[in-house]
XYZ file of N, CA and C in Angstrom:
702
model
N 92.453 115.122 82.632
C 91.899 113.783 82.696
C 91.827 113.290 84.120
N 91.253 112.118 84.271
C 91.057 111.544 85.594
C 92.321 110.944 86.156
N 93.297 110.615 85.293
C 94.462 109.889 85.771
C 95.419 110.801 86.522
N 95.534 110.565 87.821
C 96.622 111.136 88.603
C 96.986 110.106 89.625
N 98.259 109.865 89.814
C 98.688 108.801 90.701
C 99.636 109.311 91.753
N 99.147 109.429 92.985
C 100.039 109.761 94.081
C 100.888 108.543 94.413
N 100.252 107.374 94.371
C 100.920 106.154 94.779
C 100.851 105.052 93.729
N 99.740 104.962 93.014
C 99.594 103.896 92.026
C 100.508 104.181 90.836
N 100.837 103.149 90.099
C 101.817 103.276 89.031
C 101.277 103.971 87.786
N 99.980 103.841 87.519
C 99.450 104.276 86.227
C 98.272 105.238 86.340
N 98.175 105.923 87.468
C 97.133 106.933 87.609
C 95.791 106.407 88.064
N 95.786 105.208 88.704
C 94.495 104.649 89.118
C 93.857 105.401 90.272
N 94.676 106.127 91.067
C 94.112 106.811 92.231
C 92.942 107.710 91.845
N 93.182 108.596 90.880
C 92.150 109.537 90.480
C 90.949 108.858 89.863
N 91.207 107.824 89.073
C 90.111 107.094 88.432
C 89.259 106.394 89.476
N 89.926 105.801 90.453
C 89.196 105.059 91.487
C 88.307 105.988 92.305
N 88.830 107.157 92.639
C 88.020 108.141 93.361
C 86.789 108.510 92.534
N 87.007 108.784 91.256
C 85.900 109.164 90.383
C 84.840 108.063 90.309
N 85.282 106.815 90.075
C 84.331 105.713 89.914
C 83.580 105.425 91.209
N 84.296 105.433 92.318
C 83.650 105.157 93.601
C 82.648 106.250 93.956
N 83.044 107.501 93.715
C 82.187 108.612 94.131
C 81.011 108.815 93.182
N 81.297 108.883 91.885
C 80.271 109.323 90.953
C 79.477 108.190 90.327
N 80.077 107.019 90.176
C 79.313 105.917 89.601
C 78.720 105.013 90.677
N 79.470 104.814 91.766
C 78.995 103.913 92.820
C 78.380 104.663 94.001
N 78.504 105.981 94.011
C 77.837 106.783 95.039
C 78.438 106.696 96.420
N 79.708 106.311 96.530
C 80.354 106.208 97.841
C 80.640 107.609 98.375
N 80.195 107.882 99.589
C 80.443 109.182 100.202
C 81.484 109.092 101.316
N 81.482 107.985 102.048
C 82.423 107.820 103.151
C 83.523 106.840 102.744
N 84.613 107.377 102.215
C 85.711 106.525 101.749
C 86.406 105.808 102.907
N 86.319 106.385 104.096
C 86.943 105.764 105.259
C 86.297 104.464 105.676
N 85.063 104.251 105.236
C 84.342 103.025 105.613
C 84.643 101.865 104.662
N 85.376 102.155 103.587
C 85.655 101.118 102.596
C 86.648 100.086 103.137
N 86.510 98.857 102.668
C 87.468 97.807 102.988
C 88.057 97.287 101.687
N 89.278 96.724 101.774
C 89.935 96.287 100.553
C 90.824 95.079 100.797
N 91.084 94.358 99.728
C 92.068 93.285 99.698
C 92.878 93.475 98.429
N 94.193 93.596 98.574
C 95.055 93.791 97.413
C 96.218 92.829 97.517
N 96.458 92.062 96.458
C 97.641 91.212 96.503
C 98.523 91.389 95.284
N 99.822 91.122 95.517
C 100.863 91.510 94.589
C 101.323 92.916 94.909
N 101.423 93.224 96.201
C 101.635 94.600 96.663
C 103.096 95.015 96.707
N 104.025 94.050 96.581
C 105.445 94.324 96.798
C 105.610 95.039 98.145
N 106.257 96.209 98.167
C 106.501 96.875 99.447
C 105.295 97.673 99.937
N 104.299 97.808 99.083
C 103.124 98.597 99.457
C 103.196 100.048 99.063
N 104.294 100.474 98.440
C 104.433 101.886 98.067
C 103.592 102.259 96.853
N 103.480 101.353 95.891
C 102.782 101.687 94.640
C 101.534 100.836 94.458
N 100.721 100.780 95.478
C 99.519 99.956 95.370
C 98.296 100.819 95.105
N 97.294 100.193 94.525
C 96.089 100.919 94.127
C 95.268 101.399 95.316
N 95.448 100.762 96.473
C 94.602 101.083 97.628
C 95.304 101.969 98.655
N 96.559 102.331 98.410
C 97.308 103.082 99.432
C 96.621 104.395 99.801
N 96.131 105.094 98.789
C 95.507 106.390 99.096
C 94.233 106.218 99.915
N 93.538 105.096 99.753
C 92.334 104.851 100.564
C 92.702 104.741 102.037
N 93.814 104.062 102.309
C 94.260 103.896 103.693
C 94.828 105.202 104.245
N 95.731 105.856 103.480
C 96.452 107.007 104.023
C 95.616 108.280 104.076
N 94.748 108.475 103.093
C 93.957 109.707 103.064
C 92.631 109.577 103.804
N 92.053 108.397 103.750
C 90.695 108.250 104.279
C 90.600 107.300 105.470
N 91.680 106.562 105.766
C 91.644 105.633 106.892
C 90.896 104.352 106.616
N 90.769 103.994 105.348
C 90.090 102.738 104.994
C 90.880 101.545 105.537
N 90.175 100.460 105.745
C 90.756 99.273 106.378
C 90.916 98.163 105.356
N 92.107 97.556 105.329
C 92.287 96.482 104.364
C 93.513 95.647 104.629
N 93.694 94.656 103.766
C 94.837 93.754 103.843
C 95.566 93.756 102.507
N 96.890 93.872 102.577
C 97.758 93.712 101.421
C 98.509 92.396 101.576
N 98.764 91.711 100.471
C 99.544 90.478 100.526
C 100.585 90.481 99.413
N 101.765 89.986 99.724
C 102.811 89.851 98.723
C 103.721 88.695 99.111
N 104.267 88.018 98.105
C 105.094 86.854 98.359
C 106.453 87.163 98.937
N 106.888 88.421 98.828
C 108.243 88.735 99.248
C 108.380 89.774 100.343
N 107.281 90.407 100.732
C 107.378 91.517 101.675
C 106.319 91.423 102.770
N 106.670 91.989 103.936
C 105.705 92.126 105.017
C 105.931 93.471 105.693
N 104.855 94.091 106.140
C 104.947 95.353 106.878
C 103.659 95.515 107.686
N 103.694 95.065 108.955
C 102.471 95.108 109.775
C 101.874 96.500 109.902
N 102.713 97.537 109.783
C 102.211 98.903 109.981
C 101.228 99.328 108.906
N 101.274 98.665 107.737
C 100.323 99.002 106.669
C 99.435 97.807 106.294
N 99.421 96.793 107.147
C 98.576 95.631 106.873
C 99.077 94.764 105.744
N 100.411 94.791 105.511
C 101.008 93.994 104.439
C 101.493 92.660 104.995
N 100.891 91.576 104.501
C 101.209 90.231 104.959
C 102.041 89.512 103.913
N 103.069 88.772 104.360
C 103.913 88.018 103.430
C 103.273 86.665 103.161
N 102.695 86.538 101.988
C 102.028 85.304 101.571
C 102.288 85.078 100.087
N 102.730 83.895 99.744
C 102.864 83.552 98.332
C 101.539 82.966 97.871
N 100.904 83.638 96.924
C 99.519 83.328 96.566
C 99.450 82.334 95.417
N 98.624 81.314 95.591
C 98.349 80.342 94.537
C 96.843 80.169 94.410
N 96.434 79.510 93.332
C 95.005 79.210 93.165
C 94.523 78.282 94.272
N 95.436 77.476 94.810
C 95.062 76.508 95.851
C 94.888 77.156 97.222
N 95.641 78.232 97.504
C 95.574 78.766 98.870
C 94.817 80.085 98.999
N 94.431 80.704 97.893
C 93.864 82.045 97.982
C 92.599 82.100 98.823
N 91.730 81.115 98.693
C 90.485 81.162 99.465
C 90.744 80.983 100.959
N 91.727 80.151 101.301
C 92.109 80.005 102.709
C 92.696 81.307 103.249
N 93.455 82.015 102.405
C 94.038 83.284 102.841
C 92.962 84.348 103.048
N 91.953 84.340 102.197
C 90.826 85.275 102.360
C 90.177 85.066 103.727
N 90.004 83.797 104.093
C 89.421 83.472 105.403
C 90.380 83.856 106.530
N 91.670 83.512 106.356
C 92.687 83.772 107.389
C 92.710 85.231 107.805
N 92.578 86.130 106.836
C 92.647 87.564 107.139
C 91.275 88.226 107.219
N 90.225 87.424 107.185
C 88.879 87.950 107.376
C 88.443 88.907 106.295
N 88.806 88.592 105.023
C 88.506 89.511 103.920
C 87.551 88.913 102.890
N 86.575 88.143 103.359
C 85.618 87.559 102.416
C 84.566 88.570 101.963
N 84.540 89.715 102.635
C 83.561 90.754 102.299
C 84.290 92.090 102.221
N 84.734 92.449 101.018
C 85.448 93.715 100.837
C 84.794 94.544 99.739
N 85.078 95.835 99.754
C 84.540 96.736 98.739
C 85.422 96.795 97.496
N 86.745 96.727 97.710
C 87.708 96.869 96.616
C 88.639 95.663 96.606
N 88.716 94.999 95.464
C 89.623 93.867 95.279
C 90.617 94.231 94.186
N 91.918 94.124 94.494
C 92.955 94.475 93.530
C 93.910 93.299 93.367
N 94.075 92.853 92.114
C 94.843 91.646 91.816
C 95.984 91.983 90.855
N 97.221 91.754 91.295
C 98.372 91.997 90.420
C 99.535 91.135 90.888
N 99.540 89.868 90.488
C 100.622 88.981 90.906
C 101.513 88.602 89.731
N 101.330 89.280 88.613
C 102.267 89.238 87.478
C 102.261 87.975 86.631
N 101.564 86.916 87.043
C 101.570 85.750 86.165
C 100.273 84.959 86.233
N 99.974 84.421 87.416
C 98.833 83.508 87.553
C 97.534 84.205 87.924
N 97.425 85.490 87.583
C 96.273 86.293 88.012
C 94.932 85.649 87.651
N 94.803 85.170 86.428
C 93.532 84.596 85.992
C 93.167 83.374 86.822
N 94.134 82.512 87.046
C 93.869 81.253 87.756
C 93.503 81.508 89.214
N 94.167 82.486 89.826
C 93.858 82.833 91.211
C 92.473 83.483 91.306
N 92.175 84.397 90.402
C 90.860 85.038 90.421
C 89.760 84.025 90.131
N 89.997 83.109 89.208
C 89.001 82.068 88.917
C 88.757 81.200 90.149
N 89.814 80.893 90.884
C 89.673 80.124 92.111
C 88.806 80.868 93.122
N 88.949 82.190 93.174
C 88.116 83.003 94.070
C 86.672 83.026 93.602
N 86.488 83.166 92.285
C 85.135 83.201 91.723
C 84.421 81.866 91.948
N 85.141 80.783 91.755
C 84.541 79.446 91.893
C 84.478 78.976 93.337
N 85.325 79.552 94.203
C 85.491 79.016 95.549
C 84.374 79.318 96.516
N 83.625 80.400 96.254
C 82.486 80.710 97.107
C 82.838 81.324 98.448
N 84.112 81.661 98.674
C 84.517 82.270 99.938
C 84.354 83.786 99.875
N 84.893 84.389 98.830
C 84.726 85.827 98.621
C 83.299 86.116 98.165
N 82.646 87.054 98.853
C 81.280 87.426 98.488
C 81.338 88.525 97.420
N 81.333 88.095 96.169
C 81.476 89.062 95.080
C 80.263 89.982 94.950
N 79.140 89.593 95.526
C 77.954 90.465 95.438
C 78.170 91.754 96.238
N 79.128 91.729 97.183
C 79.411 92.906 97.998
C 80.580 93.723 97.463
N 81.359 93.146 96.550
C 82.515 93.848 96.001
C 82.038 94.945 95.046
N 82.537 96.148 95.241
C 82.145 97.263 94.375
C 83.041 97.351 93.130
N 84.353 97.160 93.349
C 85.344 97.392 92.307
C 86.362 96.258 92.287
N 86.691 95.778 91.091
C 87.818 94.861 90.926
C 88.830 95.532 90.003
N 90.050 95.652 90.491
C 91.149 96.218 89.696
C 92.119 95.084 89.400
N 92.510 94.934 88.158
C 93.457 93.871 87.861
C 94.363 94.267 86.711
N 95.503 93.600 86.662
C 96.433 93.826 85.565
C 96.105 92.845 84.452
N 95.900 93.363 83.245
C 95.642 92.491 82.106
C 96.832 92.525 81.166
N 96.925 91.539 80.317
C 98.034 91.475 79.362
C 97.589 92.128 78.062
N 97.967 93.400 77.909
C 97.473 94.175 76.766
C 98.122 93.764 75.452
N 99.192 92.973 75.506
C 99.801 92.483 74.263
C 98.855 91.556 73.506
N 97.876 90.992 74.207
C 97.010 89.974 73.612
C 95.808 90.552 72.878
N 95.649 91.869 72.906
C 94.530 92.478 72.202
C 93.239 92.418 72.997
N 92.165 93.024 72.466
C 90.925 93.166 73.236
C 89.957 91.988 73.161
N 90.126 91.076 72.213
C 89.058 90.086 72.002
C 89.437 88.637 72.292
N 90.718 88.286 72.175
C 91.116 86.901 72.408
C 90.991 86.562 73.899
N 90.591 85.329 74.186
C 90.477 84.879 75.584
C 91.600 83.882 75.840
N 92.590 84.321 76.609
C 93.823 83.542 76.734
C 94.501 83.856 78.064
N 95.108 82.843 78.647
C 95.877 83.007 79.880
C 97.146 82.184 79.783
N 98.142 82.517 80.622
C 99.272 81.610 80.750
C 98.756 80.310 81.348
N 99.454 79.231 81.086
C 99.126 77.961 81.736
C 99.487 78.065 83.214
N 98.774 77.306 84.024
C 98.953 77.444 85.465
C 100.127 76.618 85.973
N 101.076 77.329 86.544
C 102.195 76.706 87.251
C 102.335 77.470 88.561
N 101.884 76.873 89.651
C 101.710 77.641 90.896
C 102.951 78.350 91.413
N 104.139 77.781 91.210
C 105.336 78.393 91.782
C 106.156 79.189 90.777
N 105.694 79.237 89.529
C 106.433 79.972 88.506
C 106.049 81.449 88.518
N 107.047 82.316 88.398
C 106.803 83.755 88.328
C 107.038 84.249 86.903
N 106.517 85.435 86.628
C 106.779 86.076 85.329
C 108.279 86.302 85.180
N 108.798 86.109 83.954
C 110.238 86.277 83.730
C 110.658 87.756 83.709
N 109.690 88.659 83.666
C 109.990 90.084 83.739
C 110.420 90.723 82.434
N 110.522 89.917 81.377
C 111.050 90.467 80.123
C 110.237 90.117 78.879
N 109.286 89.182 78.991
C 108.512 88.805 77.809
C 107.023 89.002 78.036
N 106.256 88.743 76.976
C 104.802 88.921 77.033
C 104.087 87.744 77.688
N 104.852 86.749 78.175
C 104.190 85.556 78.724
C 103.865 85.775 80.203
N 102.744 86.441 80.430
C 102.276 86.674 81.797
C 100.772 86.917 81.760
N 100.130 86.635 82.866
C 98.741 87.031 83.065
C 97.758 86.475 82.064
N 96.767 87.294 81.740
C 95.692 86.879 80.849
C 95.137 88.085 80.118
N 94.370 87.807 79.085
C 93.817 88.865 78.245
C 92.615 89.539 78.907
N 92.303 90.727 78.414
C 91.167 91.487 78.929
C 89.870 90.703 78.776
N 89.675 90.073 77.627
C 88.429 89.345 77.373
C 88.283 88.134 78.293
N 89.414 87.517 78.664
C 89.358 86.383 79.588
C 88.857 86.834 80.954
N 89.401 87.931 81.450
C 88.952 88.471 82.733
C 87.504 88.952 82.652
N 87.158 89.574 81.540
C 85.797 90.092 81.368
C 84.773 88.960 81.460
N 85.056 87.863 80.794
C 84.122 86.731 80.837
C 84.001 86.172 82.255
N 85.133 86.067 82.939
C 85.147 85.536 84.298
C 84.335 86.408 85.248
N 84.527 87.719 85.164
C 83.868 88.624 86.102
C 82.429 88.939 85.705
N 82.147 88.871 84.416
C 80.772 89.112 83.954
C 79.800 88.114 84.600
N 80.309 86.906 84.817
C 79.493 85.883 85.468
C 79.121 86.227 86.895
N 79.858 87.175 87.495
C 79.559 87.639 88.850
C 78.908 89.019 88.843
N 78.497 89.486 87.673
C 77.763 90.745 87.600
C 78.615 91.983 87.429
N 79.875 91.805 87.035
C 80.761 92.956 86.839
C 80.864 93.316 85.362
N 81.057 94.613 85.123
C 81.304 95.065 83.755
C 82.518 95.974 83.733
N 83.247 95.890 82.631
C 84.449 96.702 82.469
C 84.080 98.178 82.364
N 84.767 98.996 83.175
C 84.502 100.434 83.153
C 85.670 101.233 82.600
N 86.894 100.685 82.711
C 88.053 101.533 82.436
C 89.314 100.703 82.227
N 90.158 101.135 81.290
C 91.525 100.631 81.155
C 92.460 101.840 81.146
N 93.548 101.770 81.913
C 94.429 102.932 81.975
C 95.157 103.141 80.654
N 95.705 104.338 80.488
C 96.282 104.734 79.205
C 97.597 104.013 78.909
N 98.153 103.342 79.920
C 99.407 102.610 79.714
C 99.164 101.165 79.267
N 97.900 100.752 79.240
C 97.606 99.375 78.861
C 98.031 98.386 79.925
N 97.831 98.751 81.190
C 98.271 97.891 82.293
C 97.088 97.395 83.124
N 96.330 98.327 83.685
C 95.260 97.936 84.592
C 93.866 98.144 84.011
N 92.975 97.242 84.401
C 91.565 97.342 84.044
C 90.751 97.443 85.328
N 89.678 98.208 85.283
C 88.813 98.370 86.445
C 87.402 97.930 86.068
N 86.889 96.978 86.834
C 85.544 96.454 86.642
C 84.668 96.907 87.802
N 83.418 97.246 87.483
C 82.468 97.670 88.511
C 81.331 96.676 88.649
N 80.825 96.561 89.876
C 79.647 95.747 90.135
C 78.449 96.472 89.517
N 78.001 95.967 88.384
C 77.010 96.677 87.562
C 75.706 96.926 88.309
N 75.345 96.010 89.175
C 74.090 96.161 89.915
C 74.094 97.302 90.907
N 75.280 97.828 91.213
C 75.393 98.944 92.153
C 75.400 100.306 91.468
N 75.353 100.307 90.126
C 75.413 101.566 89.378
C 74.068 101.832 88.713
N 73.530 103.026 88.949
C 72.254 103.390 88.322
C 72.384 103.399 86.808
N 71.317 102.964 86.148
C 71.327 102.910 84.693
C 71.593 104.279 84.075
N 71.021 105.333 84.688
C 71.209 106.674 84.129
C 72.678 107.085 84.189
N 73.338 106.684 85.243
C 74.753 107.026 85.420
C 75.619 106.209 84.464
N 75.286 104.942 84.343
C 76.089 104.043 83.494
C 75.938 104.394 82.026
N 74.743 104.777 81.636
C 74.475 105.093 80.234
C 73.818 103.909 79.539
N 73.057 104.192 78.517
C 72.280 103.150 77.851
C 73.100 102.335 76.861
N 74.196 102.915 76.387
C 74.950 102.273 75.324
C 76.325 101.854 75.843
N 76.403 100.658 76.430
C 77.691 100.248 77.009
C 78.771 100.139 75.942
N 79.968 100.582 76.306
C 81.077 100.512 75.364
C 81.628 99.090 75.314
N 82.153 98.733 74.166
C 82.686 97.387 73.988
C 84.086 97.293 74.567
N 84.576 96.066 74.704
C 85.953 95.871 75.158
C 86.921 96.578 74.224
N 86.621 96.515 72.924
C 87.500 97.161 71.945
C 87.580 98.663 72.174
N 86.476 99.266 72.606
C 86.444 100.707 72.847
C 87.270 101.090 74.073
N 87.235 100.256 75.110
C 87.867 100.596 76.387
C 89.322 100.155 76.435
N 89.623 99.060 75.773
C 90.966 98.481 75.757
C 92.036 99.501 75.365
N 93.180 99.419 76.030
C 94.345 100.183 75.599
C 95.524 99.250 75.373
N 96.272 99.444 74.288
C 97.428 98.596 73.978
C 98.615 98.942 74.868
N 99.685 98.148 74.801
C 100.857 98.429 75.637
C 101.432 99.816 75.358
N 101.619 100.569 76.433
C 102.220 101.903 76.339
C 102.956 102.140 77.662
N 103.835 101.199 78.006
C 104.393 101.178 79.344
C 105.223 102.420 79.629
N 105.053 102.912 80.871
C 105.680 104.152 81.329
C 105.275 105.347 80.458
N 104.176 105.187 79.701
C 103.706 106.261 78.839
C 104.623 106.533 77.661
N 105.485 105.563 77.352
C 106.481 105.782 76.303
C 106.307 104.831 75.114
N 105.186 104.167 75.049
C 104.950 103.270 73.923
C 105.714 101.962 74.012
N 106.241 101.660 75.179
C 107.030 100.440 75.336
C 106.144 99.205 75.433
N 106.695 98.080 74.990
C 106.021 96.793 75.170
C 107.110 95.739 75.359
N 106.685 94.490 75.591
C 107.640 93.400 75.793
C 107.681 92.502 74.564
N 108.809 91.833 74.321
C 108.881 90.872 73.220
C 108.190 89.556 73.591
N 107.768 88.829 72.578
C 107.148 87.531 72.829
C 108.179 86.536 73.341
N 107.678 85.544 74.065
C 108.543 84.484 74.571
C 108.562 83.340 73.568
N 109.739 82.885 73.195
C 109.857 81.768 72.263
C 109.192 80.529 72.841
N 108.358 79.890 72.030
C 107.746 78.625 72.441
C 106.707 78.742 73.536
N 106.188 79.946 73.769
C 105.193 80.135 74.820
C 103.926 79.333 74.515
N 103.431 78.628 75.507
C 102.182 77.866 75.338
C 101.094 78.520 76.179
N 100.100 79.040 75.483
C 98.997 79.723 76.138
C 97.834 78.762 76.385
N 97.093 79.056 77.433
C 95.839 78.356 77.685
C 94.742 79.120 76.948
N 94.206 78.491 75.919
C 93.161 79.145 75.118
C 91.807 78.952 75.786
N 91.111 80.051 76.037
C 89.833 80.006 76.764
C 88.648 80.204 75.838
N 88.904 80.291 74.525
C 87.812 80.413 73.542
C 87.261 79.025 73.226
N 86.718 78.372 74.229
C 86.277 76.987 74.028
C 84.798 76.934 73.688
């Protein structure tokens, strides 16, 4: 299969190479630029292989870590500051956008989509963590609390696949892949992919979606008592 992960947690490295090369036609990986946030120390990020193997240029951001040698900036990301941070680091025009901040992902991405700072027409790939406990069709996110983090033990984090799909579809992206662990989803800029390559019969979210299978062991998290979700099926 395509999944092999030198650095990413769930085998995104191999998938990303395949999608960039064969669906998006990228030949010079060293020319790619990226913005990834929620990077922690930078060891298990989706873009590490682009930097280390091909010399791609990008910025990593995380609320708890900094490492200038790999372009990792210590920034606590909120829906209110993300567009300013994009400007601060000169990343309004990138090829690869990777979002994994464990809780407010939907709200931060929506702020980017609505903010007009990031030029999504130039973005080739968006990688994000979805909450696979919520199933493939419901549109739901955690309520926005800018300084609250995921508790690390329950299903109350992030947003559903369908919520992200609706948000990104408005910018011309379509879902291409969900990893086998039910963690990450990869969306492609549909206008950059030839129809013959994409295929005439697009697969549904239900077809691509994968349920929780954390660490490849079928693990999932328990629900949080009294969790209040933001319902996006309006």
